[in-house]
CSV table of C-alpha atoms and ligand atoms in Angstrom, one decimal:
chain,number,residue,atom,x,y,z
A,32,MET,CA,-6.6,5.9,3.4
A,33,GLN,CA,-8.4,5.9,6.8
A,34,ILE,CA,-7.8,8.4,9.7
A,35,LEU,CA,-8.8,8.4,12.9
A,36,ILE,CA,-8.2,11.0,15.1
A,37,PHE,CA,-8.0,9.8,19.0
A,38,ASN,CA,-8.0,12.8,22.4
A,39,ASP,CA,-6.7,10.6,24.9
A,40,PRO,CA,-4.0,7.8,23.9
A,41,LEU,CA,-5.8,5.2,26.1
A,42,SER,CA,-8.9,5.9,23.3
A,43,LEU,CA,-6.4,5.0,20.8
A,44,ALA,CA,-4.7,1.6,22.0
A,45,ASN,CA,-8.0,0.5,22.6
A,46,ALA,CA,-8.8,1.3,19.1
A,47,CYS,CA,-5.9,-0.3,17.5
A,48,ALA,CA,-6.2,-3.2,20.3
A,49,ASP,CA,-9.2,-3.7,18.9
A,50,ARG,CA,-8.3,-3.9,14.9
A,51,ILE,CA,-6.6,-7.5,16.5
A,52,THR,CA,-7.8,-9.2,18.5
A,53,ASP,CA,-11.0,-8.6,15.6
A,54,LEU,CA,-8.3,-10.7,13.5
A,55,ILE,CA,-7.0,-12.6,15.7
A,56,ALA,CA,-11.6,-13.7,16.6
A,57,ARG,CA,-11.3,-14.0,12.5
A,58,LYS,CA,-8.5,-16.1,12.0
A,59,PRO,CA,-6.3,-17.4,15.6
A,60,ASP,CA,-3.2,-17.8,12.9
A,61,ALA,CA,-3.6,-14.0,12.3
A,62,VAL,CA,0.0,-13.1,10.9
A,63,LEU,CA,0.6,-9.5,13.0
A,64,GLY,CA,3.8,-7.0,11.8
A,65,LEU,CA,4.6,-6.0,14.7
A,66,ALA,CA,7.3,-2.2,16.2
A,67,THR,CA,8.9,-1.4,18.7
A,68,GLY,CA,9.2,2.1,20.0
A,69,ALA,CA,6.9,4.1,22.2
A,70,SER,CA,3.8,4.2,19.8
A,71,PRO,CA,2.6,0.5,19.8
A,72,VAL,CA,3.6,0.9,23.4
A,73,GLY,CA,-0.4,1.0,25.1
A,74,THR,CA,-1.6,-1.3,23.2
A,75,TYR,CA,0.5,-3.7,23.9
A,76,ALA,CA,-0.5,-2.9,27.2
A,77,GLU,CA,-4.3,-3.8,26.0
A,78,LEU,CA,-3.5,-6.7,24.8
A,79,ILE,CA,-2.1,-8.1,28.0
A,80,ARG,CA,-4.7,-6.7,29.9
A,81,ARG,CA,-7.2,-8.8,27.5
A,82,TYR,CA,-5.1,-11.8,27.6
A,83,GLU,CA,-5.5,-11.9,30.5
A,84,ALA,CA,-9.5,-10.9,30.9
A,85,GLY,CA,-9.4,-14.5,28.7
A,86,LYS,CA,-11.0,-12.3,25.7
A,87,VAL,CA,-7.8,-13.4,23.8
A,88,SER,CA,-5.5,-15.9,22.4
A,89,PHE,CA,-1.5,-15.7,21.3
A,90,ARG,CA,-1.6,-19.1,21.2
A,91,SER,CA,-1.3,-20.2,17.0
A,92,VAL,CA,-0.9,-16.5,17.0
A,93,ARG,CA,2.9,-16.0,14.4
A,94,THR,CA,4.4,-12.5,14.9
A,95,PHE,CA,7.4,-11.0,12.1
A,96,ASN,CA,9.3,-7.8,13.7
A,97,LEU,CA,9.9,-5.3,11.9
A,98,ASP,CA,13.3,-4.6,12.9
A,99,GLU,CA,16.2,-5.1,15.7
A,100,TYR,CA,19.5,-3.2,16.0
A,101,CYS,CA,22.9,-4.9,14.7
A,102,ASP,CA,25.3,-5.8,16.7
A,103,LEU,CA,23.7,-5.4,19.9
A,104,PRO,CA,23.7,-8.6,22.2
A,105,LYS,CA,20.0,-9.7,22.2
A,106,ALA,CA,19.6,-9.7,25.9
A,107,ASP,CA,20.4,-6.2,26.0
A,108,PRO,CA,17.8,-4.6,27.8
A,109,ASN,CA,17.5,-2.1,24.6
A,110,SER,CA,17.7,-4.0,22.1
A,111,TYR,CA,14.5,-5.1,20.2
A,112,ASN,CA,13.9,-8.4,21.4
A,113,SER,CA,14.0,-7.2,25.1
A,114,PHE,CA,11.6,-5.3,24.3
A,115,MET,CA,9.2,-6.9,22.6
A,116,TRP,CA,9.0,-10.1,24.9
A,117,ASP,CA,9.3,-7.8,28.3
A,118,LYS,CA,6.4,-5.0,26.2
A,119,LEU,CA,3.9,-8.2,24.8
A,120,PHE,CA,4.8,-11.8,25.2
A,121,GLY,CA,6.4,-12.2,27.9
A,122,HIS,CA,2.5,-11.7,29.4
A,123,VAL,CA,0.7,-13.3,27.0
A,124,ASP,CA,0.4,-17.1,25.4
A,125,ILE,CA,2.2,-16.7,22.6
A,126,PRO,CA,4.1,-19.1,22.0
A,127,ALA,CA,8.3,-18.4,21.2
A,128,GLU,CA,8.5,-20.9,18.3
A,129,ASN,CA,5.5,-18.7,17.1
A,130,VAL,CA,8.2,-15.2,17.0
A,131,HIS,CA,10.1,-14.0,14.4
A,132,ILE,CA,12.4,-10.7,15.2
A,133,PRO,CA,15.4,-10.1,12.9
A,134,ASP,CA,18.6,-11.2,14.0
A,135,GLY,CA,20.6,-8.7,14.2
A,136,ASN,CA,24.1,-10.5,15.3
A,137,ALA,CA,23.8,-13.6,12.4
A,138,PRO,CA,27.3,-13.6,11.2
A,139,ASP,CA,25.7,-13.0,7.3
A,140,LEU,CA,23.3,-11.2,7.6
A,141,ALA,CA,22.9,-11.3,3.4
A,142,ALA,CA,21.1,-14.8,4.3
A,143,GLN,CA,20.0,-13.6,8.0
A,144,CYS,CA,17.4,-11.1,5.5
A,145,GLU,CA,16.5,-13.0,3.0
A,146,ALA,CA,16.2,-16.4,5.2
A,147,TYR,CA,13.4,-13.5,7.0
A,148,ASP,CA,11.4,-12.7,3.8
A,149,GLN,CA,11.1,-16.3,3.0
A,150,MET,CA,9.8,-17.2,6.5
A,151,ILE,CA,7.5,-14.6,6.0
A,152,ARG,CA,6.4,-15.4,2.5
A,153,ASP,CA,6.1,-18.8,4.1
A,154,ALA,CA,3.5,-17.7,6.4
A,155,GLY,CA,0.9,-16.4,4.1
A,156,GLY,CA,2.2,-12.3,3.9
A,157,ILE,CA,1.2,-10.7,7.0
A,158,ASP,CA,-1.8,-9.7,7.6
A,159,LEU,CA,-2.0,-6.7,10.0
A,160,GLN,CA,1.5,-5.0,10.1
A,161,LEU,CA,1.5,-2.2,13.2
A,162,LEU,CA,3.5,0.8,12.1
A,163,GLY,CA,5.2,4.5,14.2
A,164,ILE,CA,6.7,6.8,12.2
A,165,GLY,CA,9.6,8.3,12.7
A,166,ARG,CA,10.1,12.4,12.4
A,167,ASN,CA,11.8,11.7,9.1
A,168,GLY,CA,9.0,9.7,8.0
A,169,HIS,CA,10.7,6.2,8.4
A,170,ILE,CA,8.8,3.7,8.6
A,171,GLY,CA,10.3,0.5,9.7
A,172,PHE,CA,14.3,1.7,10.1
A,173,ASN,CA,13.7,2.8,6.1
A,174,GLU,CA,14.9,6.2,6.3
A,175,PRO,CA,15.0,8.9,3.5
A,176,ALA,CA,16.6,7.4,0.6
A,177,ASP,CA,17.0,7.2,-2.9
A,178,ALA,CA,14.9,4.7,-3.4
A,179,PHE,CA,12.4,2.2,-1.7
A,180,THR,CA,13.4,-0.7,-0.2
A,181,LYS,CA,12.0,-3.6,-1.4
A,182,GLY,CA,13.5,-6.3,1.2
A,183,THR,CA,14.7,-7.5,4.6
A,184,HIS,CA,18.0,-5.3,5.1
A,185,ILE,CA,21.5,-4.3,6.5
A,186,ALA,CA,20.1,0.0,6.9
A,187,ALA,CA,22.4,2.6,8.6
A,188,LEU,CA,20.5,4.6,10.8
A,189,THR,CA,20.6,8.8,9.8
A,190,GLU,CA,21.4,11.3,12.5
A,191,SER,CA,17.9,12.0,12.9
A,192,THR,CA,16.9,8.8,14.3
A,193,ILE,CA,20.6,8.1,16.8
A,194,GLU,CA,18.8,11.4,17.9
A,195,ALA,CA,15.7,10.5,18.8
A,196,ASN,CA,17.0,7.0,20.0
A,197,SER,CA,20.2,7.6,21.5
A,198,LYS,CA,17.7,8.1,25.3
A,199,TYR,CA,17.6,5.1,25.9
A,200,PHE,CA,21.1,4.5,25.1
A,201,THR,CA,22.2,5.2,29.1
A,202,GLU,CA,25.2,2.8,28.9
A,203,ASN,CA,26.0,1.4,25.8
A,204,PRO,CA,26.6,3.8,22.4
A,205,MET,CA,24.2,3.4,20.5
A,206,PRO,CA,24.0,1.1,17.4
A,207,LYS,CA,24.7,2.3,13.8
A,208,SER,CA,22.5,0.2,11.9
A,209,ALA,CA,19.9,-2.5,11.9
A,210,ILE,CA,18.5,-5.0,10.1
A,211,THR,CA,14.8,-4.1,9.1
A,212,MET,CA,12.3,-5.0,6.5
A,213,GLY,CA,12.0,-3.1,3.5
A,214,VAL,CA,9.0,-0.6,2.4
A,215,GLY,CA,8.7,-3.3,0.0
A,216,SER,CA,8.2,-6.7,2.5
A,217,ILE,CA,5.9,-3.7,5.1
A,218,PHE,CA,3.9,-2.5,1.3
A,219,ALA,CA,2.6,-5.8,0.9
A,220,ALA,CA,0.7,-6.4,4.0
A,221,LYS,CA,-2.6,-7.1,3.7
A,222,SER,CA,-3.4,-4.3,6.7
A,223,ILE,CA,-1.2,-1.2,7.5
A,224,ILE,CA,-2.1,0.6,10.1
A,225,LEU,CA,0.2,3.4,11.6
A,226,ILE,CA,-0.1,5.0,14.6
A,227,ALA,CA,1.6,9.1,15.3
A,228,THR,CA,1.4,10.7,18.1
A,229,GLY,CA,2.8,14.1,20.1
A,230,LYS,CA,4.0,17.4,17.7
A,231,LYS,CA,6.7,15.7,16.4
A,232,LYS,CA,5.4,13.3,13.9
A,233,ALA,CA,2.5,16.3,12.7
A,234,GLU,CA,5.8,17.3,9.6
A,235,ALA,CA,5.6,13.1,8.8
A,236,ILE,CA,1.8,12.9,8.6
A,237,ARG,CA,1.2,15.4,7.0
A,238,ASN,CA,4.0,14.2,4.6
A,239,THR,CA,2.6,10.7,4.0
A,240,VAL,CA,-0.8,11.4,3.9
A,241,CYS,CA,-0.8,14.4,1.2
A,242,GLY,CA,2.8,15.1,-0.1
A,243,ASP,CA,4.2,13.8,-3.0
A,244,ILE,CA,4.4,10.5,-3.0
A,245,SER,CA,9.0,10.7,-2.3
A,246,PRO,CA,11.0,8.1,-0.8
A,247,SER,CA,13.3,10.7,0.0
A,248,ARG,CA,11.2,13.4,1.0
A,249,CYS,CA,9.1,10.8,3.4
A,250,PRO,CA,8.9,6.6,2.9
A,251,ALA,CA,5.8,6.5,3.9
A,252,SER,CA,4.2,8.5,1.9
A,253,ILE,CA,4.1,5.0,-0.6
A,254,LEU,CA,1.2,3.9,2.1
A,255,GLN,CA,-1.0,6.3,-0.6
A,256,LEU,CA,-1.1,3.8,-2.4
A,257,HIS,CA,-1.7,1.0,0.3
A,258,PRO,CA,-5.5,-0.2,-0.2
A,259,ASP,CA,-6.0,-0.9,3.2
A,260,VAL,CA,-4.2,1.7,5.5
A,261,THR,CA,-5.5,3.2,8.7
A,262,LEU,CA,-3.8,5.7,10.8
A,263,LEU,CA,-4.5,6.7,14.6
A,264,LEU,CA,-3.0,9.5,15.1
A,265,ASP,CA,-3.7,12.3,18.0
A,266,PRO,CA,-4.6,16.1,17.4
A,267,GLU,CA,-0.8,16.9,17.6
A,268,ALA,CA,-0.2,14.3,15.3
A,269,ALA,CA,-2.6,15.4,13.1
A,270,ALA,CA,-2.4,19.3,13.3
A,271,LEU,CA,-0.2,19.3,10.1
A,272,LEU,CA,-3.2,17.8,7.7
A,273,LYS,CA,-5.9,20.8,8.4
A,274,THR,CA,-3.9,23.2,6.8
A,275,SER,CA,-3.3,21.5,3.7
B,1300,LIG,P1,8.2,5.9,18.8
B,1300,LIG,O1,9.2,6.1,17.0
B,1300,LIG,O2,7.3,5.3,17.8
B,1300,LIG,O3,9.0,6.0,19.7
B,1300,LIG,O4,7.8,6.9,18.0
B,1300,LIG,C1,8.3,5.2,15.4
B,1300,LIG,C2,9.5,5.2,14.8
B,1300,LIG,O5,10.8,5.9,15.0
B,1300,LIG,O6,9.9,4.5,13.5
């Protein structure tokens, strides 16, 4: 696991954008696994800047998002579909058909989960997966549980996640479940970058880096076994690493 600590958010976003644009330069039809939440927003803004400056094109890039709420209209401002088009896709040249976001309103959710995993396999697997992390160590919506999840599935959200995200739901109540790639789907990515900032993430980062590999304590701890993981942190998120 490579751990890089940045004193300012712009340098962190730049480092992440460098990894993505280097990959696209080598492989123009790269398959990116993308995340929502606050953590990747600076990276997406930097990718838009680079696109506008003519330094990168997303014309052939294919993307798979980690997750989406269930029972929330796709066009709702809080859907992850809206988030991605607002923060990245709507500002670059990626064709809409290259964008994949799980459909949390599919009439047959089990079939949607299977189809999503199949689409990832058909694309040749994820080259680079971008992740945030929850305060409880979740990745995607893979909350602490008795076992690591495998493929895309429906997840009930925990109180901790509902509390962290409900600030965004000012009009409608926050959904209580989501469709999410599994820990197994994430682990299958060839390369993984996890971004975490702020002291609220410090414990999850300590558990990810040096805790027991435990689905109940910290789902992200499985990343210790992955051959190509980079953590991009600020000093606050990294604060508990020195003493452990
Ligand atoms: P955040 O969320 O990037 O908004 O902190 C990360 C997560 O909960 O996975």
